Coordinates of C-alpha atoms and ligand atoms in Angstrom, one line a residue:
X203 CA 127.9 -73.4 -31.2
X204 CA 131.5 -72.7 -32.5
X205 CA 134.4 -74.1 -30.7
X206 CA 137.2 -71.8 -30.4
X207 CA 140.5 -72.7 -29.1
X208 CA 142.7 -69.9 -28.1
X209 CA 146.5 -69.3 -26.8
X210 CA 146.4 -67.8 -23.3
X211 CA 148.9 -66.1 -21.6
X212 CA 149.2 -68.2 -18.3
X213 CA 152.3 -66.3 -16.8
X214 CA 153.4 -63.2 -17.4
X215 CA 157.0 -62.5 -19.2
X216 CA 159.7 -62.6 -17.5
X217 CA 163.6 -63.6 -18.6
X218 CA 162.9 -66.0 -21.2
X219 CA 159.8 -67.4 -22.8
X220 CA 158.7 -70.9 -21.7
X221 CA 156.1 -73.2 -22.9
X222 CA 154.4 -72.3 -19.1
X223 CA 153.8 -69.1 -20.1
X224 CA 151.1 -70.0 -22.3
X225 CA 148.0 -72.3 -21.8
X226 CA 145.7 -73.9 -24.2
X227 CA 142.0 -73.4 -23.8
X228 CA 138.7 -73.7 -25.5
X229 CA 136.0 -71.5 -25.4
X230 CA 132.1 -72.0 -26.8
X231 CA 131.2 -69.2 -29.4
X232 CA 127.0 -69.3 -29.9
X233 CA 126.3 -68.4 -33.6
X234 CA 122.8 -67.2 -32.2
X235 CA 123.8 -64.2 -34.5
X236 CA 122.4 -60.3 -33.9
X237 CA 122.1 -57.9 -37.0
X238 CA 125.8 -56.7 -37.8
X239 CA 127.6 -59.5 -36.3
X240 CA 129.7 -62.5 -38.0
X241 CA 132.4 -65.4 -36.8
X242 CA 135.4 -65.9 -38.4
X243 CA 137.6 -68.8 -38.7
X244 CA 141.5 -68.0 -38.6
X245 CA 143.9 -69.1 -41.7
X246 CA 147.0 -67.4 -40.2
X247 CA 148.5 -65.9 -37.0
X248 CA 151.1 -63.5 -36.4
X249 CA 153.9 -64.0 -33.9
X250 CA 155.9 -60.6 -33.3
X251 CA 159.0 -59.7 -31.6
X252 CA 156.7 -56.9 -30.2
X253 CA 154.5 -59.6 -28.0
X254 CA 157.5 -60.2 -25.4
X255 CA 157.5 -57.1 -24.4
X256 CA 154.2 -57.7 -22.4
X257 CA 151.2 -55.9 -21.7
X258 CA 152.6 -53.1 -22.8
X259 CA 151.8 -55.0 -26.0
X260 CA 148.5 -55.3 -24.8
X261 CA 149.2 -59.3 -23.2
X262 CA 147.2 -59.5 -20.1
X263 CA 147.7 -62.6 -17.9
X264 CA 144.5 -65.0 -18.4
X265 CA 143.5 -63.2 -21.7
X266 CA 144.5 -64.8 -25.3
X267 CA 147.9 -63.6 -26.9
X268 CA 147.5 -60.1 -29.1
X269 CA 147.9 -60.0 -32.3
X270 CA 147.0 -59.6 -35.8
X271 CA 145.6 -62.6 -38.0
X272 CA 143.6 -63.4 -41.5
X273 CA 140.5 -65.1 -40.8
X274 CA 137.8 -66.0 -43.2
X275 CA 134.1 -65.5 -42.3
X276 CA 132.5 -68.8 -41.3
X277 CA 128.5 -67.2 -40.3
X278 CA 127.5 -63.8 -40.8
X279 CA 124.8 -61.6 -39.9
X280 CA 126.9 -58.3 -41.6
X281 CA 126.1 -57.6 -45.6
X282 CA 129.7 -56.2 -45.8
X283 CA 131.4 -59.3 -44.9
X284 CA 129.1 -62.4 -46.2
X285 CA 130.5 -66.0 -45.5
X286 CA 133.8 -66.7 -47.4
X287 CA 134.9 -62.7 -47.0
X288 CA 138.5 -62.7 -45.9
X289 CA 139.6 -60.1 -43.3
X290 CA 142.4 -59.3 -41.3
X291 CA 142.0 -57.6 -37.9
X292 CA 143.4 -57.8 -34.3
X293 CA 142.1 -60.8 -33.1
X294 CA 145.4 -62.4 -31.5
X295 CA 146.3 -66.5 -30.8
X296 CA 142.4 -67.7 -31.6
X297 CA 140.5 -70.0 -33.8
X298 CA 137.3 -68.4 -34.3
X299 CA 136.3 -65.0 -33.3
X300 CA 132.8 -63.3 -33.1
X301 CA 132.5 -60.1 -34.1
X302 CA 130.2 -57.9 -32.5
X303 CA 131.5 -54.6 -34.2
X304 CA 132.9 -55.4 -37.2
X305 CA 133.9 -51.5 -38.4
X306 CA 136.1 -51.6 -35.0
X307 CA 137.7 -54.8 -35.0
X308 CA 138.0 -55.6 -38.6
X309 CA 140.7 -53.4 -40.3
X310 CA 140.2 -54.3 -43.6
X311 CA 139.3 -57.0 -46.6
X312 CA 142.3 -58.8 -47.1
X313 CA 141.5 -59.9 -50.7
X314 CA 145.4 -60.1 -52.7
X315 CA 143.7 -61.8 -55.8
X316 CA 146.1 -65.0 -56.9
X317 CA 149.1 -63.3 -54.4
X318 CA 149.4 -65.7 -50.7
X319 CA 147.4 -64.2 -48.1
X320 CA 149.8 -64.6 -45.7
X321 CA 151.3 -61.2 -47.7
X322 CA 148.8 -59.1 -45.6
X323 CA 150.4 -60.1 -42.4
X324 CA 154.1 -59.5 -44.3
X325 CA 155.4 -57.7 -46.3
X326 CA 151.7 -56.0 -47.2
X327 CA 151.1 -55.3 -43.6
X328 CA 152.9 -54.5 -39.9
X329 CA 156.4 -56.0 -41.1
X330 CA 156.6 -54.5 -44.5
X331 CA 154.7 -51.0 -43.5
X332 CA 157.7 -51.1 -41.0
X333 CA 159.8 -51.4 -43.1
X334 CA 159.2 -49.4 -45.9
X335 CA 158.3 -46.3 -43.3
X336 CA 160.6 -46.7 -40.6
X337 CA 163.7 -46.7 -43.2
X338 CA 162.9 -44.2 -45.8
X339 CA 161.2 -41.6 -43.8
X340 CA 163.9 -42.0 -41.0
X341 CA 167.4 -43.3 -42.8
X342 CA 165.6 -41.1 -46.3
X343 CA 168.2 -43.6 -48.7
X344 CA 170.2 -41.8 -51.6
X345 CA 171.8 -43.7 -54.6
X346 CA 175.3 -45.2 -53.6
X347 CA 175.1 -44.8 -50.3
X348 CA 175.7 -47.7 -48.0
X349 CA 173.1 -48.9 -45.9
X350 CA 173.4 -51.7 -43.0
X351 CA 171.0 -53.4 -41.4
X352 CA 170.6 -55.5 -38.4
X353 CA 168.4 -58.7 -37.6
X354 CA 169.0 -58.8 -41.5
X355 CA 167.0 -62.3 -42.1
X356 CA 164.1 -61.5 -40.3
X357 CA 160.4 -60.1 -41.5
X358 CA 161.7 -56.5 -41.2
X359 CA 165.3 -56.8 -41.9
X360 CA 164.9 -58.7 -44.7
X361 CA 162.6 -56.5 -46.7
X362 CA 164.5 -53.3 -45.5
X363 CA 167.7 -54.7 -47.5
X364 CA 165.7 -55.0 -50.3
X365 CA 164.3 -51.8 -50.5
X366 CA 167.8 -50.2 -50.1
X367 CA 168.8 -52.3 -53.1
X368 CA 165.9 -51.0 -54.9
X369 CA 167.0 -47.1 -53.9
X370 CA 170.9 -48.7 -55.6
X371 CA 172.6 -49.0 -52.2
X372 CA 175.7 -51.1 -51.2
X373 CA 173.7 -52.9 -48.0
X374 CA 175.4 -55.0 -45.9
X375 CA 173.3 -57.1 -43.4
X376 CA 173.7 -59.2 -40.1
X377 CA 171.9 -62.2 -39.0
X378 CA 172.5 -65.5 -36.8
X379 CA 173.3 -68.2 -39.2
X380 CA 175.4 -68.6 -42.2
X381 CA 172.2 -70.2 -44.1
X382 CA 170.5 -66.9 -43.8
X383 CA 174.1 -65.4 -45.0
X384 CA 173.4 -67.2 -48.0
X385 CA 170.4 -66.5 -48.5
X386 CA 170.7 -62.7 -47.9
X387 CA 173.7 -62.8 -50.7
X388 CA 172.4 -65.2 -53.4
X389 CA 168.4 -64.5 -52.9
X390 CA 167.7 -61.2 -51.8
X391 CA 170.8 -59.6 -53.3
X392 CA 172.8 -58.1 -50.3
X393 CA 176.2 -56.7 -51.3
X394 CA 177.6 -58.1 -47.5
X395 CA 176.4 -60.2 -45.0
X396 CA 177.7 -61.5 -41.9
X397 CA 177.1 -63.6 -39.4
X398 CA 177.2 -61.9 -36.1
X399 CA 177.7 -65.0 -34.1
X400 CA 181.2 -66.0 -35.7
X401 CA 182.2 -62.3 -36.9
X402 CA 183.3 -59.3 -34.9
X403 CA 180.7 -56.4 -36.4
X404 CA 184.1 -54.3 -36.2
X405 CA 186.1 -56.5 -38.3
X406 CA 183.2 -57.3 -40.8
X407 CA 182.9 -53.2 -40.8
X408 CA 186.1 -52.4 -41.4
X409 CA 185.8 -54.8 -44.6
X410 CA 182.4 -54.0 -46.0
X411 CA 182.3 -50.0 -45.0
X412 CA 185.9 -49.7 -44.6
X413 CA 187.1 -45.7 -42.9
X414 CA 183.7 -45.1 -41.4
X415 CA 181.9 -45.2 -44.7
X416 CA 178.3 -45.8 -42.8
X417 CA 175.5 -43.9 -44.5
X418 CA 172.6 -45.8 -43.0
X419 CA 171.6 -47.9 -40.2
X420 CA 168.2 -49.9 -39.7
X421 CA 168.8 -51.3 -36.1
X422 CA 166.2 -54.1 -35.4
X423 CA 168.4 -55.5 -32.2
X424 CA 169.8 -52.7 -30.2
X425 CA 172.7 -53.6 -27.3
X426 CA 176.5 -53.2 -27.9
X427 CA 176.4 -54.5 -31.8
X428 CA 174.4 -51.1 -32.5
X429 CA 176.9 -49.4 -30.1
X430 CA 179.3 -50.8 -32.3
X431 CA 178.0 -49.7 -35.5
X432 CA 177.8 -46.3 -34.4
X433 CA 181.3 -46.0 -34.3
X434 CA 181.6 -46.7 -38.5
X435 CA 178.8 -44.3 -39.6
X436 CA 179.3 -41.7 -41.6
X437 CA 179.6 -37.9 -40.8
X438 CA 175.6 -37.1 -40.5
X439 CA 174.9 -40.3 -41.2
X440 CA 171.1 -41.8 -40.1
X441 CA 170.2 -44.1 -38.0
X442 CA 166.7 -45.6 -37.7
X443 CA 165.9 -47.3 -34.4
X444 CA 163.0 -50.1 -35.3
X445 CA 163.6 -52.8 -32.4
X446 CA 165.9 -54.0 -29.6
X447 CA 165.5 -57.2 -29.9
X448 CA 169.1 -57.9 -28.3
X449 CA 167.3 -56.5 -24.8
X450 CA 163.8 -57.9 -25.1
X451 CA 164.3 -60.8 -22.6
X452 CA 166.2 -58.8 -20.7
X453 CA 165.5 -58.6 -16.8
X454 CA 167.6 -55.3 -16.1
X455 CA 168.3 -52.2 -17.6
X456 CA 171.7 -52.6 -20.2
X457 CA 174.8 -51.2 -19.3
X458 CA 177.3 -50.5 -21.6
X459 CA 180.1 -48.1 -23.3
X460 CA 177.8 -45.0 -23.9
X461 CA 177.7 -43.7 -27.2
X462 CA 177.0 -40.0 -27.1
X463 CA 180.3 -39.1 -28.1
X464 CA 180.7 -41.0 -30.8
X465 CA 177.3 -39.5 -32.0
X466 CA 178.1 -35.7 -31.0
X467 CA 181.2 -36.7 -33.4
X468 CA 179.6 -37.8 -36.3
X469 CA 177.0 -36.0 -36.0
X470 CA 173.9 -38.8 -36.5
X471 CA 170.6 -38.1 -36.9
X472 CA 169.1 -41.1 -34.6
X473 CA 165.5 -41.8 -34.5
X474 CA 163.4 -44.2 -32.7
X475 CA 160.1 -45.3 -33.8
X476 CA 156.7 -47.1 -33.5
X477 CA 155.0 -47.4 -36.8
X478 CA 151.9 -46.8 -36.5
X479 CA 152.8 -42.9 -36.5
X480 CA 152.2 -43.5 -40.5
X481 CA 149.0 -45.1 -40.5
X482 CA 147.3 -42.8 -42.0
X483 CA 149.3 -42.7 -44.8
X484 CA 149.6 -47.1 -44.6
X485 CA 148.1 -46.8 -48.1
X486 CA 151.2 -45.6 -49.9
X487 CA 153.2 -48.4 -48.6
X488 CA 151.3 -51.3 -49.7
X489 CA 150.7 -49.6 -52.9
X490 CA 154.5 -49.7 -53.6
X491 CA 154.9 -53.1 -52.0
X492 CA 152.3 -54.7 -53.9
X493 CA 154.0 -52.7 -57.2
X494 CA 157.1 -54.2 -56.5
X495 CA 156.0 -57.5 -55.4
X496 CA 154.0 -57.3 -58.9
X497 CA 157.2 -56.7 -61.0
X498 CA 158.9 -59.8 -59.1
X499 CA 156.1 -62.0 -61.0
X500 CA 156.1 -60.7 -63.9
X501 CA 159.7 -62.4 -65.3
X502 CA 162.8 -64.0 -65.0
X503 CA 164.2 -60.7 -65.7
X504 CA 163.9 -59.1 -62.7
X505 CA 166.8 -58.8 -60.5
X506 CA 166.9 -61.1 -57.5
X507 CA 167.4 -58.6 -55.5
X508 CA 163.6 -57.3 -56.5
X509 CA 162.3 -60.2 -54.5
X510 CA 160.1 -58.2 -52.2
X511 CA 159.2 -61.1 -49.7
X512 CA 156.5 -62.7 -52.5
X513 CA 158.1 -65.9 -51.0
X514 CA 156.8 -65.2 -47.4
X515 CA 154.6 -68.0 -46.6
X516 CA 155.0 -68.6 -43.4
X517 CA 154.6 -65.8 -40.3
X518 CA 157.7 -64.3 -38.8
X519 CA 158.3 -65.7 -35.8
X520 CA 160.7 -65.0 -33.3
X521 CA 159.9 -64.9 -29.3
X522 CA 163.9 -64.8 -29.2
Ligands
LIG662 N1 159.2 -50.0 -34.3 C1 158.2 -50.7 -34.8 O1 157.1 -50.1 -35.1 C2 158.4 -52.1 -35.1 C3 159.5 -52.7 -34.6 N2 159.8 -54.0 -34.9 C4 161.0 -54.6 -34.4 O2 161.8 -55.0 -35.5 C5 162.6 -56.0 -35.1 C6 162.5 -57.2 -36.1 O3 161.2 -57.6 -36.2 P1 160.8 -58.8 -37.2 O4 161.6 -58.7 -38.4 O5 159.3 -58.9 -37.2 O6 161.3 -60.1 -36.4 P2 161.6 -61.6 -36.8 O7 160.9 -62.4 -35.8 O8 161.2 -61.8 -38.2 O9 163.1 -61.7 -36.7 C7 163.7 -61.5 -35.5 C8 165.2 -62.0 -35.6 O10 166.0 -61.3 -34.7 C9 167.2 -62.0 -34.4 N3 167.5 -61.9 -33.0 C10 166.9 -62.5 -32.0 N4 167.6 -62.3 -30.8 C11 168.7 -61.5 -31.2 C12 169.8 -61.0 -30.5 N5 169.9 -61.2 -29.2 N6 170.7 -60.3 -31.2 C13 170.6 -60.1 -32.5 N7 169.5 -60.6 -33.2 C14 168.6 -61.3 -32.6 C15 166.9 -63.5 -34.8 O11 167.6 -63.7 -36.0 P3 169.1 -64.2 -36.1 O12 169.1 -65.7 -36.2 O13 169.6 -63.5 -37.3 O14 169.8 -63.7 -34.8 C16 165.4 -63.4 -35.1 O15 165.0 -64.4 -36.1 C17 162.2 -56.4 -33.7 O16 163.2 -55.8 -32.8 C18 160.9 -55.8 -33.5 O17 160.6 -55.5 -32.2 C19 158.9 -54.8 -35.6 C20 157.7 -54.2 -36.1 C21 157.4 -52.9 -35.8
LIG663 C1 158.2 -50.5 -26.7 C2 158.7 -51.8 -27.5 C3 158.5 -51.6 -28.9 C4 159.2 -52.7 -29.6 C5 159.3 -52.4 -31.1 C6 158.2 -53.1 -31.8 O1 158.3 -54.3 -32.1 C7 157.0 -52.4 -32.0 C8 155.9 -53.0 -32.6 C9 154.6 -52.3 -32.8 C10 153.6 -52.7 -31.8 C11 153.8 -51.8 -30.7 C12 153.8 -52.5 -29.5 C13 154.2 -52.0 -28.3 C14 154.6 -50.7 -28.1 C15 154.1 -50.1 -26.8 C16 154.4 -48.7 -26.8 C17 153.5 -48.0 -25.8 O2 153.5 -46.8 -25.9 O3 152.8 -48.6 -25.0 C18 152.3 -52.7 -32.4 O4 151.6 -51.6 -32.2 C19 152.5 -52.8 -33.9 C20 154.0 -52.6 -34.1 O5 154.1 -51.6 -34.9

């Protein structure tokens, strides 16, 4: 027998999340194993922005949390995945899993050689694929152009700043602290970054894309800051709508200054997005994550900016 404890969603969502919305419990796994079949032992969790939204998520009330996590195989009736085998699938908030049909539950090996694990649940999976899609499919970057990008610090943000250094933009972010400021500027390389907390996104605008010099926007938080951006984008410039996270606990529908005219004016190109649309072509993105991520390691020369999230150790967490 293998004991597995697992997160539970006690209560659904509703305003903000509370410790009583989740409950602790324990479940008995037999490892009385059938042909094909194999346990695995989690080494980390994700925790997404995309969970509070509910069972639209896929979080049903008395079931374990959703999610994605990297386990290792602990006892294992499947000759694809022998004990020690490292996998990542959607397993959600849970010690141990048995799985009964690996080619459906397991998405992949996870192996990333001497690179942390944690990678494939960052910037080599969901975060960075979102990332790396959802701005240059969408925003499609050029050289100079000036890129901004909301809910800067976070998994997403964060890595969508770099890229748009990588493509040679001027990127100017916004997060909630002035550590992460720092960090954004002296780390990661960002040509601006404000925090939204202490300054207007007008005023810090008008300074860092002064006359409406917007070519890009990646909005991970939705609400009146990205109302506010609109009005310093460029004529056709592109906007690439990832999250709302500014809304997500909300309990009623936003009101707000409406910002069709501003749009009809400028003429944006505004997309919204869920990126799994690119799965099928998931295998370009890690392959120039991992490229980049590779080039990070391999000097002191490398920009700072090139620091594609190898640091990411920890899961991104938010549950705002
Ligand atoms: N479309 C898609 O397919 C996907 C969309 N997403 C979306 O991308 C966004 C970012 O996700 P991810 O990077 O993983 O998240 P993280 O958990 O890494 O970061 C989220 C950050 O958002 C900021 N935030 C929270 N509340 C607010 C608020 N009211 N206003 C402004 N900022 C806020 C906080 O940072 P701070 O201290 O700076 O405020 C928080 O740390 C989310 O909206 C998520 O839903 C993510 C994956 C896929
Ligand atoms: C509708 C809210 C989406 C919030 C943006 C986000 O964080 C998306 C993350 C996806 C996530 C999708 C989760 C819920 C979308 C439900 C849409 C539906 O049609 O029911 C998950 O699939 C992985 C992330 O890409």
């Amino acid at each position: 027998m293998v004991l597995c404890k697992k997160w539970v969603l006690a209560k659904a969502f509703h305003g903000k999340v509370t410790a009583e919305n989740f409950r602790l419990e324990e479940e008995d796994i037999s490892d009385k194993l059938k042909d094909g079949e194999l346990i695995a032992e989690a080494v980390y969790l994700t925790v997404d922005p995309y969970m509070r939204v509910g069972s639209e998520a896929g979080n049903v009330v008395g079931n374990a949390m959703g999610g994605e996590q990297i386990a290792k195989v602990i006892v294992s009736k499947n000759k694809q995945y022998p004990v020690g085998s490292i996998v990542r699938m959607r397993a959600g908030w849970r010690t141990h899993t048995l799985v009964t049909d690996a080619e459906k539950q397991i998405q992949r090996s996870a192996e990333m050689g001497d690179l942390p694990l944690s990678l494939m649940l960052g910037a080599m999976g969901m975060p960075g694929m979102t990332a790396y899609f959802g701005f240059l499919k969408i925003c499609e970057p050029k050289e100079g152009e000036t890129v901004v990008v909301s809910g800067a610090a976070g998994a997403v943000g964060s890595l969508v700043g770099q890229i748009a250094k990588l493509k040679g933009c001027k990127v100017i972010g916004f997060a909630g602290t002035d550590e992460k400021c720092d960090w954004l500027k002296k780390d990661l390389g960002f040509d601006f970054a404000y925090n939204y907390k202490k300054v207007d996104v007008d005023t810090a605008l008008k300074e860092a894309a002064p006359n409406a010099s917007v070519d890009c926007y990646f909005d991970n938080v939705g609400g009146m800051f990205t109302v506010k951006v609109l009005n310093h984008m460029k004529l056709f410039g592109r906007v690439s709508i990832c999250g709302s996270i500014s809304n997500y606990n909300d309990t009623s529908l936003p009101t707000g200054p409406l910002p069709f005219f501003n749009i009809l004016k400028s003429q944006l190109k505004i997309e919204g997005f869920i990126v799994l649309r690119w799965y099928a072509i998931w295998e370009e993105g890690e392959k120039a994550m991992l490229q980049w991520i590779k080039e990070l390691r391999a000097g002191p020369d490398v920009p700072k900016w090139k620091k594609i999230t190898y640091c990411y150790e920890i899961v991104f967490i938010c549950l705002a």
